[in-house]
CSV table of C-alpha atoms in Angstrom, one decimal:
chain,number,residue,atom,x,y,z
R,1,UNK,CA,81.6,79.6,76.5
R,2,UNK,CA,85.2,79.2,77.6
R,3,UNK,CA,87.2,82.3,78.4
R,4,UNK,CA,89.6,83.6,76.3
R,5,UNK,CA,93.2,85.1,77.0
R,6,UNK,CA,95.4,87.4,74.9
R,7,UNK,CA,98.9,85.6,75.6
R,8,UNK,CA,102.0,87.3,74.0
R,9,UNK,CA,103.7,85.3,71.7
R,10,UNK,CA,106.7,85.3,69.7
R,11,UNK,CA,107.6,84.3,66.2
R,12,UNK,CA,106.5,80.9,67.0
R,13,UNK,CA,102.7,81.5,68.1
R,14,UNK,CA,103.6,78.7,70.5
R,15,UNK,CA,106.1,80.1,72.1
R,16,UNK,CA,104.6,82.1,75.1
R,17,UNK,CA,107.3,83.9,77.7
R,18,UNK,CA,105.3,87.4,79.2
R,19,UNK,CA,105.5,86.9,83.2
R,20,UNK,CA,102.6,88.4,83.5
R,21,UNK,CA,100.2,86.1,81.0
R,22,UNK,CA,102.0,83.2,83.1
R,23,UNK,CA,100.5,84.7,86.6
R,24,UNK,CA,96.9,84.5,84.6
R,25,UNK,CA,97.2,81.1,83.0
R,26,UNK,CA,98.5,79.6,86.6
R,27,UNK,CA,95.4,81.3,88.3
R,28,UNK,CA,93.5,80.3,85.6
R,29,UNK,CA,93.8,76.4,86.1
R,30,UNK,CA,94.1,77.0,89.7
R,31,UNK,CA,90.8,78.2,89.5
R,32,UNK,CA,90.0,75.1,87.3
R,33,UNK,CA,88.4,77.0,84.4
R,34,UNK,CA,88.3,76.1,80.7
R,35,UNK,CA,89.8,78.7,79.3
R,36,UNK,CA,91.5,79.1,75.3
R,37,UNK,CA,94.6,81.0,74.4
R,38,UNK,CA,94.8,83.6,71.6
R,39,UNK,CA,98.5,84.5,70.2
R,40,UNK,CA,99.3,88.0,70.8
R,41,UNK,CA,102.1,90.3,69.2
R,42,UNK,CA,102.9,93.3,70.8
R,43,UNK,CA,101.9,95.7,67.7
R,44,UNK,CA,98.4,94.5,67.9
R,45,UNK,CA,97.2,96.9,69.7
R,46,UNK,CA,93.9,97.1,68.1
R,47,UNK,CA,92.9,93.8,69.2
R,48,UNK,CA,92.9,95.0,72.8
R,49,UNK,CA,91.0,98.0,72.2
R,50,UNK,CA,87.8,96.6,73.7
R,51,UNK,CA,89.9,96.9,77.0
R,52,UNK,CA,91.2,100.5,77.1
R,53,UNK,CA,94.6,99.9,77.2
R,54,UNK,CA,97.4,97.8,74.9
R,55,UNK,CA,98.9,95.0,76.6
R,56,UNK,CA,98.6,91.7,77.9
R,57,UNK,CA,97.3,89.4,80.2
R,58,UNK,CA,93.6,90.6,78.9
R,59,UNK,CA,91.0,87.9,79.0
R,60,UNK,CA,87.2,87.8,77.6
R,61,UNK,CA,84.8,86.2,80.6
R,62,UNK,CA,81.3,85.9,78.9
R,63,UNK,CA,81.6,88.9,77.0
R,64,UNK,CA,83.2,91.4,79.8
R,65,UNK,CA,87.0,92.6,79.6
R,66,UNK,CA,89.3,92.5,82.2
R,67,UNK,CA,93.1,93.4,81.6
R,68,UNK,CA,96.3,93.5,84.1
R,69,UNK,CA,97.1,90.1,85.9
R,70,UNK,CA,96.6,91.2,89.5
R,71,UNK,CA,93.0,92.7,88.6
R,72,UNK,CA,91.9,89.7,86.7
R,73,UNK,CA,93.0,87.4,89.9
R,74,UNK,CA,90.5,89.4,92.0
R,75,UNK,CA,87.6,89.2,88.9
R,76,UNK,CA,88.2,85.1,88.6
R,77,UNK,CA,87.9,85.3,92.7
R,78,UNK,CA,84.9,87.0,92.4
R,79,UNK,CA,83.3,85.7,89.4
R,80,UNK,CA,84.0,82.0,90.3
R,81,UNK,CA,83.5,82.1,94.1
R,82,UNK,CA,82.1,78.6,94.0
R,83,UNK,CA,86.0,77.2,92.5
R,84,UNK,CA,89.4,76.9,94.4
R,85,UNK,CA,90.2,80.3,96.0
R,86,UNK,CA,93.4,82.3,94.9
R,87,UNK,CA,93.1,84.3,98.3
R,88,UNK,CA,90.7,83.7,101.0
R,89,UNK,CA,90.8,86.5,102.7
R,90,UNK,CA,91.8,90.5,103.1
R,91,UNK,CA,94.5,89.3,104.5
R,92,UNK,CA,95.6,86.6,101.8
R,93,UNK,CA,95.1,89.5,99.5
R,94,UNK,CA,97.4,92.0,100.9
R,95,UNK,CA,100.1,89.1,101.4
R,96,UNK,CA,99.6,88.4,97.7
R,97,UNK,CA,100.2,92.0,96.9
R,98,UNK,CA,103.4,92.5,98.7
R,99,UNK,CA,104.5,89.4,97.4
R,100,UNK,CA,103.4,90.7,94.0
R,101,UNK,CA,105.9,93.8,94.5
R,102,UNK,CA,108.2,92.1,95.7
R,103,UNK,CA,108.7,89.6,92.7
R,104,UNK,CA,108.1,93.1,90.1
R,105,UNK,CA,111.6,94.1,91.5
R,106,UNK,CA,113.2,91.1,89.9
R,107,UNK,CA,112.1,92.2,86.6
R,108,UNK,CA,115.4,94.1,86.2
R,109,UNK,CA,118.1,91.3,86.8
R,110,UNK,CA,116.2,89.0,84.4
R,111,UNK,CA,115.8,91.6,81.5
R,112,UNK,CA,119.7,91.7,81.8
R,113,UNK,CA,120.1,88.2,81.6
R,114,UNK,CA,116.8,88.1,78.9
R,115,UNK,CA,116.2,90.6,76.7
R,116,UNK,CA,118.3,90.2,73.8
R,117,UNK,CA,117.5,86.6,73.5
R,118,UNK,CA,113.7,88.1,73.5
R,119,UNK,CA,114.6,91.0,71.1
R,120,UNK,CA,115.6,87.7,68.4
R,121,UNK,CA,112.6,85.7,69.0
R,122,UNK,CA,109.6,88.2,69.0
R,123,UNK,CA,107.4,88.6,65.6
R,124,UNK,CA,109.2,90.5,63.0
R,125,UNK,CA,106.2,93.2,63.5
R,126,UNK,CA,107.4,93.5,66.8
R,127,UNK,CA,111.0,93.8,66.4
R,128,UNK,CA,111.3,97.7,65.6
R,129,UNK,CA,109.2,98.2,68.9
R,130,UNK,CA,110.8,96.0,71.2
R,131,UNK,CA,114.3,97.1,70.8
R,132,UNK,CA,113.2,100.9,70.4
R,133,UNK,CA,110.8,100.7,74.2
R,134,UNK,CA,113.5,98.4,75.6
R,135,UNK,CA,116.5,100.3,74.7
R,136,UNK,CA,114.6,103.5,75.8
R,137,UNK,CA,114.0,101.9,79.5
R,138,UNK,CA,117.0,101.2,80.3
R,139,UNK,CA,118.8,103.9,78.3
R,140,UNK,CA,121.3,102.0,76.5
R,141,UNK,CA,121.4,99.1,73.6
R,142,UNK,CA,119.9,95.8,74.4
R,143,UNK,CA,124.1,94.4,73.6
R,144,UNK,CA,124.9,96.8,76.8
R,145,UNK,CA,122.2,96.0,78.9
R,146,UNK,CA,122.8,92.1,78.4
R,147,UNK,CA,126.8,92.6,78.6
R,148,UNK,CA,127.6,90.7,81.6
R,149,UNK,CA,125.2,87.5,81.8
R,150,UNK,CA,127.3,86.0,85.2
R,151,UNK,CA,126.9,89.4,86.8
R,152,UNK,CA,123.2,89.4,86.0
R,153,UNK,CA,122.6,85.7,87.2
R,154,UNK,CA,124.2,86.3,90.4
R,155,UNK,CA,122.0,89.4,91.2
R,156,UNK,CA,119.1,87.7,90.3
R,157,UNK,CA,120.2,84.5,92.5
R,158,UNK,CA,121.0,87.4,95.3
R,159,UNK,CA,117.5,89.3,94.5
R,160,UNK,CA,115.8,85.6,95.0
R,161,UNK,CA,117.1,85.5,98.4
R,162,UNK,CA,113.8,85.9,100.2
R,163,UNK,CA,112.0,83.5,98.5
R,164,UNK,CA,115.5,81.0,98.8
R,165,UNK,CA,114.6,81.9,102.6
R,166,UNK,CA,110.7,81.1,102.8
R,167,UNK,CA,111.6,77.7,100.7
R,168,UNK,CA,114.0,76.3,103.5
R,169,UNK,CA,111.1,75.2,105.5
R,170,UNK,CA,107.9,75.5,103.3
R,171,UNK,CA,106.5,73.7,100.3
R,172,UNK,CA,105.3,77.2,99.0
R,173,UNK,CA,105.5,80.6,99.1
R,174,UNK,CA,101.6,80.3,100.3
R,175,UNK,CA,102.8,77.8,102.4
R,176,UNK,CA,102.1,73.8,102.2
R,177,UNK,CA,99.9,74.2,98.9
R,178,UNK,CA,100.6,77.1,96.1
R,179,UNK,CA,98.7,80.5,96.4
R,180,UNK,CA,98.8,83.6,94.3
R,181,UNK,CA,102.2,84.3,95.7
R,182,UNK,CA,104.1,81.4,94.0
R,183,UNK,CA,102.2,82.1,90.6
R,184,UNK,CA,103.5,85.4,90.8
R,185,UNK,CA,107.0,84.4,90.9
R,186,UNK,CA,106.6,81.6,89.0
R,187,UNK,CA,105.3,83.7,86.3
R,188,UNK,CA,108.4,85.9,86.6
R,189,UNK,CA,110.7,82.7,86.3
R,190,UNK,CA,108.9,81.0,83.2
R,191,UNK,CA,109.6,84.2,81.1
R,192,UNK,CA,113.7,83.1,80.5
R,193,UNK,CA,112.3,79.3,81.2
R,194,UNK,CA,111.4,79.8,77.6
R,195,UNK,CA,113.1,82.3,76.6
R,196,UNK,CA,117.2,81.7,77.4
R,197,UNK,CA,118.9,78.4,76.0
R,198,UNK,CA,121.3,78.3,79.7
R,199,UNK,CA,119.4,78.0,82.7
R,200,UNK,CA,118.8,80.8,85.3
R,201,UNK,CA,118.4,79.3,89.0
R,202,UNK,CA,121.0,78.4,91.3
R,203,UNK,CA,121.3,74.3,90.5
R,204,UNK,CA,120.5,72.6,94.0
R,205,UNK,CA,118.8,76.2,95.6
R,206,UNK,CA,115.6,75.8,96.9
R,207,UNK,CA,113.8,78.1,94.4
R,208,UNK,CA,115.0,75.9,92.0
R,209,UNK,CA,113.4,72.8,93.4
R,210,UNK,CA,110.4,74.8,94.0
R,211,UNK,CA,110.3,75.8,90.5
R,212,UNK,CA,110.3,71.8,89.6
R,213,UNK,CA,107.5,71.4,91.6
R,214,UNK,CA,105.5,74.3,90.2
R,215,UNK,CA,106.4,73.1,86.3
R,216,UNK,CA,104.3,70.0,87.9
R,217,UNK,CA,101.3,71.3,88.9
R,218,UNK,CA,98.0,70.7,87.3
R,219,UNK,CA,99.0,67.9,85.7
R,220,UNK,CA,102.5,69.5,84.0
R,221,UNK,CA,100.7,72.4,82.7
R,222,UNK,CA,103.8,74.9,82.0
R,223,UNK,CA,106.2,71.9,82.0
R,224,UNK,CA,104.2,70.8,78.8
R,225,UNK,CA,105.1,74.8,77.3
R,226,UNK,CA,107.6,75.0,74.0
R,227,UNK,CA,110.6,76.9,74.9
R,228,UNK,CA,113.8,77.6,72.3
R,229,UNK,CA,115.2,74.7,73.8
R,230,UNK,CA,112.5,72.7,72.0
T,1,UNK,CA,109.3,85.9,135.6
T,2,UNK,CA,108.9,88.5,133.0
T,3,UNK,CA,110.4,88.1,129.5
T,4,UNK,CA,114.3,90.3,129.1
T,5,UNK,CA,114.7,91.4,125.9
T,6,UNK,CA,118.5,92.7,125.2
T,7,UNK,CA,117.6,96.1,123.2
T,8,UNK,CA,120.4,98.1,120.9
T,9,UNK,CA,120.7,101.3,122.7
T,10,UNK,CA,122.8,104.4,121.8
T,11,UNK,CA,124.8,106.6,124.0
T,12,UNK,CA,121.8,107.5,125.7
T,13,UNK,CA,120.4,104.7,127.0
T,14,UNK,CA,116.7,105.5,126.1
T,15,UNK,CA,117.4,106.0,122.4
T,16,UNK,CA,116.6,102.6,120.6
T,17,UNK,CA,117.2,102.2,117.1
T,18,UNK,CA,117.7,98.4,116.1
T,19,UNK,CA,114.9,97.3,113.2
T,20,UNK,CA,115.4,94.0,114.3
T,21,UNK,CA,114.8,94.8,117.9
T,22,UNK,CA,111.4,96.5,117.3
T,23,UNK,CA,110.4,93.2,115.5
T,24,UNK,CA,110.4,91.8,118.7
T,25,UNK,CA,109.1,94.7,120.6
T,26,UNK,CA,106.0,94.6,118.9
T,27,UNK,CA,105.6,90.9,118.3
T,28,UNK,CA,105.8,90.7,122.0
T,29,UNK,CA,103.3,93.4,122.5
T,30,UNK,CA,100.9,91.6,119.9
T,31,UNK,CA,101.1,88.6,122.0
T,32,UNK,CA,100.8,90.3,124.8
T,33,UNK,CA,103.7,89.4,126.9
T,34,UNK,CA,105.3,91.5,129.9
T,35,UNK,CA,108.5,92.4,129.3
T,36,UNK,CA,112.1,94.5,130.2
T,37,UNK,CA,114.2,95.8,128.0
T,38,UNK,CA,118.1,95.6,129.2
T,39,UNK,CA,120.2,98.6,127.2
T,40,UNK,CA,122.5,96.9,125.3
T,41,UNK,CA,126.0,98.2,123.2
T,42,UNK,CA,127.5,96.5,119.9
T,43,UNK,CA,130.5,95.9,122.1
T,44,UNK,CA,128.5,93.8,124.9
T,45,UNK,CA,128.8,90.5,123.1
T,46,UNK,CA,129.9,89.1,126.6
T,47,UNK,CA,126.2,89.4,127.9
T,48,UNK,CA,125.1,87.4,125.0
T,49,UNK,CA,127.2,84.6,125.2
T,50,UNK,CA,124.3,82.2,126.8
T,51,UNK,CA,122.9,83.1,123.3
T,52,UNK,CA,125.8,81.3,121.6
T,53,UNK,CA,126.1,84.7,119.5
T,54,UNK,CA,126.5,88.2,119.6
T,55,UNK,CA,123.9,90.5,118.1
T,56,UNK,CA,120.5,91.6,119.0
T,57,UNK,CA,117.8,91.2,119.6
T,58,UNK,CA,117.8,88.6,122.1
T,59,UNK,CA,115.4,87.3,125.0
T,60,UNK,CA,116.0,85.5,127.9
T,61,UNK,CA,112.2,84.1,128.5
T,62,UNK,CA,112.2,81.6,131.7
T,63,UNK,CA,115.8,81.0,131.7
T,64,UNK,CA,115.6,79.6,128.0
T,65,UNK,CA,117.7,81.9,125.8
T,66,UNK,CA,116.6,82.9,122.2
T,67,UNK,CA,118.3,85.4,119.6
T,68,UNK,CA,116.9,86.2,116.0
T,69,UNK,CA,114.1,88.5,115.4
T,70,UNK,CA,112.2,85.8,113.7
T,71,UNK,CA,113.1,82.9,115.6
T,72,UNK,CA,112.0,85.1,118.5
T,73,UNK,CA,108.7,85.1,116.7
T,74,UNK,CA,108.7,81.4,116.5
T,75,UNK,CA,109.1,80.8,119.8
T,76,UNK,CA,106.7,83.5,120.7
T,77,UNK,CA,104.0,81.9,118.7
T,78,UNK,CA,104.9,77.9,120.2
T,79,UNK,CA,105.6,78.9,123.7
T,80,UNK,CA,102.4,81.5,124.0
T,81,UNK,CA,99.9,79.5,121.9
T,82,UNK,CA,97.1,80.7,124.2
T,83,UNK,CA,98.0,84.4,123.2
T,84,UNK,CA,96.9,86.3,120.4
T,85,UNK,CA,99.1,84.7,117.6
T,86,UNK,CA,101.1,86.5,115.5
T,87,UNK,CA,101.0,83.4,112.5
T,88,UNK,CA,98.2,81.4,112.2
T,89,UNK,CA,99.0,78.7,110.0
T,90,UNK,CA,102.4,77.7,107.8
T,91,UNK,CA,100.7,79.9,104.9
T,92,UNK,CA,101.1,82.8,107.3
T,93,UNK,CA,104.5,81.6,108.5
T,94,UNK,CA,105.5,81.4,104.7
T,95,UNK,CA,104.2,85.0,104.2
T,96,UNK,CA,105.5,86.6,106.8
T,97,UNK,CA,109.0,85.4,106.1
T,98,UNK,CA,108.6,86.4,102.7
T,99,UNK,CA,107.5,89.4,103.2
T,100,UNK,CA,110.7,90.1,105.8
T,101,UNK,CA,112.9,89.0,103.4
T,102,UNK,CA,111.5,91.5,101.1
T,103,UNK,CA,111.3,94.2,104.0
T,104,UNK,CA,115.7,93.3,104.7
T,105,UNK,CA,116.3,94.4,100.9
T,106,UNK,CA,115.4,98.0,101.9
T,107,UNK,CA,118.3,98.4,104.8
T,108,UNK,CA,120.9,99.4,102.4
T,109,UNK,CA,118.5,102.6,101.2
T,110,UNK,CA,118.3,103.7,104.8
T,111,UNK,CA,121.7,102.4,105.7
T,112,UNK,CA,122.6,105.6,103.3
T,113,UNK,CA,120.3,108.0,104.9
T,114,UNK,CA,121.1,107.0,108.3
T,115,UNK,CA,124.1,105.3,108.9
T,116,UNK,CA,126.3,108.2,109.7
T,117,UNK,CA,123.7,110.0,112.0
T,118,UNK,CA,123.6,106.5,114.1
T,119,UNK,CA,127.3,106.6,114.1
T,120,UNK,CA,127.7,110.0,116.2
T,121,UNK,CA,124.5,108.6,118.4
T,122,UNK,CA,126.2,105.3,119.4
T,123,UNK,CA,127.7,104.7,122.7
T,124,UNK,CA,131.3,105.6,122.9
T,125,UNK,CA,133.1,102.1,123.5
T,126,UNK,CA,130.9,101.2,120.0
T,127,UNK,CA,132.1,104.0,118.0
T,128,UNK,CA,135.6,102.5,116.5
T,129,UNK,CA,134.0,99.5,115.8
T,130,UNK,CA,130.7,100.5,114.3
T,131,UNK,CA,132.3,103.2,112.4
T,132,UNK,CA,135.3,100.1,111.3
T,133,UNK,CA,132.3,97.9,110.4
T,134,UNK,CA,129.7,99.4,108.3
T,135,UNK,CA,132.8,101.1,106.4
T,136,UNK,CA,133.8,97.7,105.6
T,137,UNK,CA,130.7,96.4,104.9
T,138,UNK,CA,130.0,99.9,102.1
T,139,UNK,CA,133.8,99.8,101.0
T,140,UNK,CA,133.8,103.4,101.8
T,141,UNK,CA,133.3,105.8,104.2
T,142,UNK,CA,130.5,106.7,106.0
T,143,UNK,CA,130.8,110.4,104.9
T,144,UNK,CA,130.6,109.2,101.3
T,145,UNK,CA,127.7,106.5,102.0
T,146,UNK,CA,125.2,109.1,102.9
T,147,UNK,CA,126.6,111.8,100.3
T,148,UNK,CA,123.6,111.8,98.5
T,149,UNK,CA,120.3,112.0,100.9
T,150,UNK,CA,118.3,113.0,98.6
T,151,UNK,CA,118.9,109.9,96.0
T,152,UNK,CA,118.5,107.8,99.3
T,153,UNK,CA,115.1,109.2,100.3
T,154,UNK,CA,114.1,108.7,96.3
T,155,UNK,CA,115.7,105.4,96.2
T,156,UNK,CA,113.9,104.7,99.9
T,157,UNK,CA,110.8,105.8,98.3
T,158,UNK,CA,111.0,103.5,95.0
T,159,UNK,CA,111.7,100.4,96.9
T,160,UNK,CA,108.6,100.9,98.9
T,161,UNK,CA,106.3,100.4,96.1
T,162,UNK,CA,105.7,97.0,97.1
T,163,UNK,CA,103.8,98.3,100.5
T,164,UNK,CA,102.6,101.3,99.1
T,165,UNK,CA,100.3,99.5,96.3
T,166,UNK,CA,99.5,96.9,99.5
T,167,UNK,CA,98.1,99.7,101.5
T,168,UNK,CA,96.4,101.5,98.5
T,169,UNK,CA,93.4,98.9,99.6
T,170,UNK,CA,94.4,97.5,102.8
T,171,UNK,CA,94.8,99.2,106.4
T,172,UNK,CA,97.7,97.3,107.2
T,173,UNK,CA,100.3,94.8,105.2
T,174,UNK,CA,98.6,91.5,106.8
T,175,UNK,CA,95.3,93.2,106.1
T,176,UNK,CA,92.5,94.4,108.2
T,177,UNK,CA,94.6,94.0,111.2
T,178,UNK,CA,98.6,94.4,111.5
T,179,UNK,CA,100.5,91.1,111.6
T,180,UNK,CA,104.1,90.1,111.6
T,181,UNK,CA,105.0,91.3,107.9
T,182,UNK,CA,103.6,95.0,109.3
T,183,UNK,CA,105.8,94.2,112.5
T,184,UNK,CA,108.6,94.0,110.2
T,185,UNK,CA,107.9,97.0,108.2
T,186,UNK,CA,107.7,99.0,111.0
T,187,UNK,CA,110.8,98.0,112.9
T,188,UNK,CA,113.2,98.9,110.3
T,189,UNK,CA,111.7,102.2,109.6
T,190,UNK,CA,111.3,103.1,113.2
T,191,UNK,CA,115.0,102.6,112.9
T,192,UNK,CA,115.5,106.5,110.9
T,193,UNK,CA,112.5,107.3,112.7
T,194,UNK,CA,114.4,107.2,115.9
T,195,UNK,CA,118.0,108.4,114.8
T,196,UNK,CA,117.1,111.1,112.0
T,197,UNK,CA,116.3,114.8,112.4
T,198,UNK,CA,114.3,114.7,108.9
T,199,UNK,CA,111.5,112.4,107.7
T,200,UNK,CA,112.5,110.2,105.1
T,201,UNK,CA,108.9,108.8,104.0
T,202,UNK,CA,106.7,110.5,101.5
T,203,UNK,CA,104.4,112.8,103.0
T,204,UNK,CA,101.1,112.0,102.1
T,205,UNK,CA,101.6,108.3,101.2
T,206,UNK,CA,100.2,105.2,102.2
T,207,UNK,CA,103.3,104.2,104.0
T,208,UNK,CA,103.6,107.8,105.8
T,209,UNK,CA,99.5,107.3,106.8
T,210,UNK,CA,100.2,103.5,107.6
T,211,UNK,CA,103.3,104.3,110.0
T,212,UNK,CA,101.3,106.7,111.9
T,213,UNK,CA,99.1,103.4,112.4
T,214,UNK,CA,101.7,101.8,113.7
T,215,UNK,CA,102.7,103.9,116.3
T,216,UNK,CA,99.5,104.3,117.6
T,217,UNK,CA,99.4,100.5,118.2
T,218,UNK,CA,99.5,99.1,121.8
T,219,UNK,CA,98.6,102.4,123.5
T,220,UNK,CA,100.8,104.4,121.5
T,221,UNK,CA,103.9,102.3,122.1
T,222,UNK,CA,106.0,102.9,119.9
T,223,UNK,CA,105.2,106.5,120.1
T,224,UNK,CA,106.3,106.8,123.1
T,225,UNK,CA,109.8,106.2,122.2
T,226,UNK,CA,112.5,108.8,122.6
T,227,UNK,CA,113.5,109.8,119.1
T,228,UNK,CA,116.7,112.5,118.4
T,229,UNK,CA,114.3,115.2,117.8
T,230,UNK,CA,113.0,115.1,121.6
């Protein structure tokens, strides 16, 4: 019995952009477990229900629930303590954490760059809701909040500066192999990977060699995932 | 030959403030080192000049001249390898810098708590040019940067959420013992601690609890330090 993840999609069930089902999926084959996708929309609620709460990453391990990235990393560590560790140790765990909040900060430079491209390719079910919840969060239409795409890359590419930093003279941001914290941000990145037809890193920064290097991993995993450029 | 570290001093020469200089002052507790701290003014570049640069913190350690908090740490960790160490491994040397990277995005929050209190504490021959500096550096002055304390405590408060879910289920940022992210932390908010009348963390938060932690450290250490409010 394989495990099963609730993945948002979009119009296209193939085309899969939440940051936060990418963090699962990574830790997922990190982990190296089997493990099958289901295409979520963000009005199926219902579906979730089995999990007390609405949204994704949830996944179905042999029966029991577990929803929100960071607490399903900590269930696959403890479930599967005979696979790959995503943190060895308290210590790797707290590191993972900060580095968690620290990439959750970004969230707000790419939703300016993102969102309307989002708001046109998520399920027509989901349309009404996304633009209604978006436009609520940041208080204004989703044309205003995406009005100035160079300003918006250029924060993001100043908000990036830490991990820019880290990448001058590591592999990683776990250091010389990939660890919790680099599926975090990578998560974070592959959400206008797919989504946005212009690209978003800095050509020739270090986060955006990185990000190469992560696309490769287990055998071109998320390098092998549709975006609209497809 | 004891280490000399060249510590940011105010007026009073007891009174010091510099985040970056308490980086050092505990990583070279941590690894147990004997050291002086010389007073040093913004205006003293002179004395640095063996540093080939002119801010702090810098150490003079066996006549071999370092400057930069975290190549301070480097150096600490090569040159001290039999002492406790403050990375362990490049994962830890990737974290750490990660997590200061993160720690550096929270200056301009204080910056507009603090930065006018700092300007009547500096020493007089530093007053033109800090005052000349940070206005530059804002655009405006410093009556107008800290206008609005309260937003800055708030704002203070929101970009901390990356430590305060850390320390929700871990004693310190590196875990069950402090580490260089925590050293990093803790020097740029002993900076406010130092030069401001009012508290500016959350009381009864993580952080708050955390920061009490920290000055307990190394005998009380940092405790000991003269603060405004003495």
């Amino acid at each position: 019995m394989t495990i099963k993840l609730y993945d948002l999609a979009g119009a296209d069930p193939d085309l899969r952009f939440s940051p936060f089902c990418w963090r699962t999926k990574m830790a997922l084959r990190h982990k190296e477990l089997v493990f099958s996708t289901l295409a979520w929309r963000f009005t199926d609620t219902a579906a979730l229900a089995p999990s007390g709460q609405g949204r994704v990453p949830v996944i179905v391990d042999h029966g029991q629930w577990v929803s929100d990235s960071w607490r399903i990393a900590l269930h696959l560590d403890r479930a599967y303590a005979g696979h790959p560790p995503l943190m060895r140790s308290e210590g790797e765990r707290a590191h993972a954490r900060l580095a968690m909040g620290w990439v959750d900060t970004l969230h707000g430079a790419i939703a300016r760059i993102a969102v309307l491209e989002i708001a046109h390719l998520v399920a027509p079910q989901d349309r009404a809701y996304f633009r209604a919840s978006r436009e609520a969060r940041f208080g204004m239409t989703l044309e205003a909040v995406t009005a100035d795409r160079p300003g918006a890359v250029a924060a993001l590419g100043i908000a990036l500066h830490p991990a820019e930093q880290t990448l001058t003279d590591a592999a990683f941001l776990s250091g010389p192999t990939p660890g919790y914290a680099d599926y975090a941000l990578f998560g974070t990145l592959m959400w206008p990977h797919v989504v946005c037809r212009e690209p978003v890193l800095a050509a020739g920064s270090h986060v955006a060699a990185w990000f190469e290097r992560m696309l490769d991993l287990f055998d071109g995993f998320a390098r092998a995932a549709p975006t609209v450029r497809d």
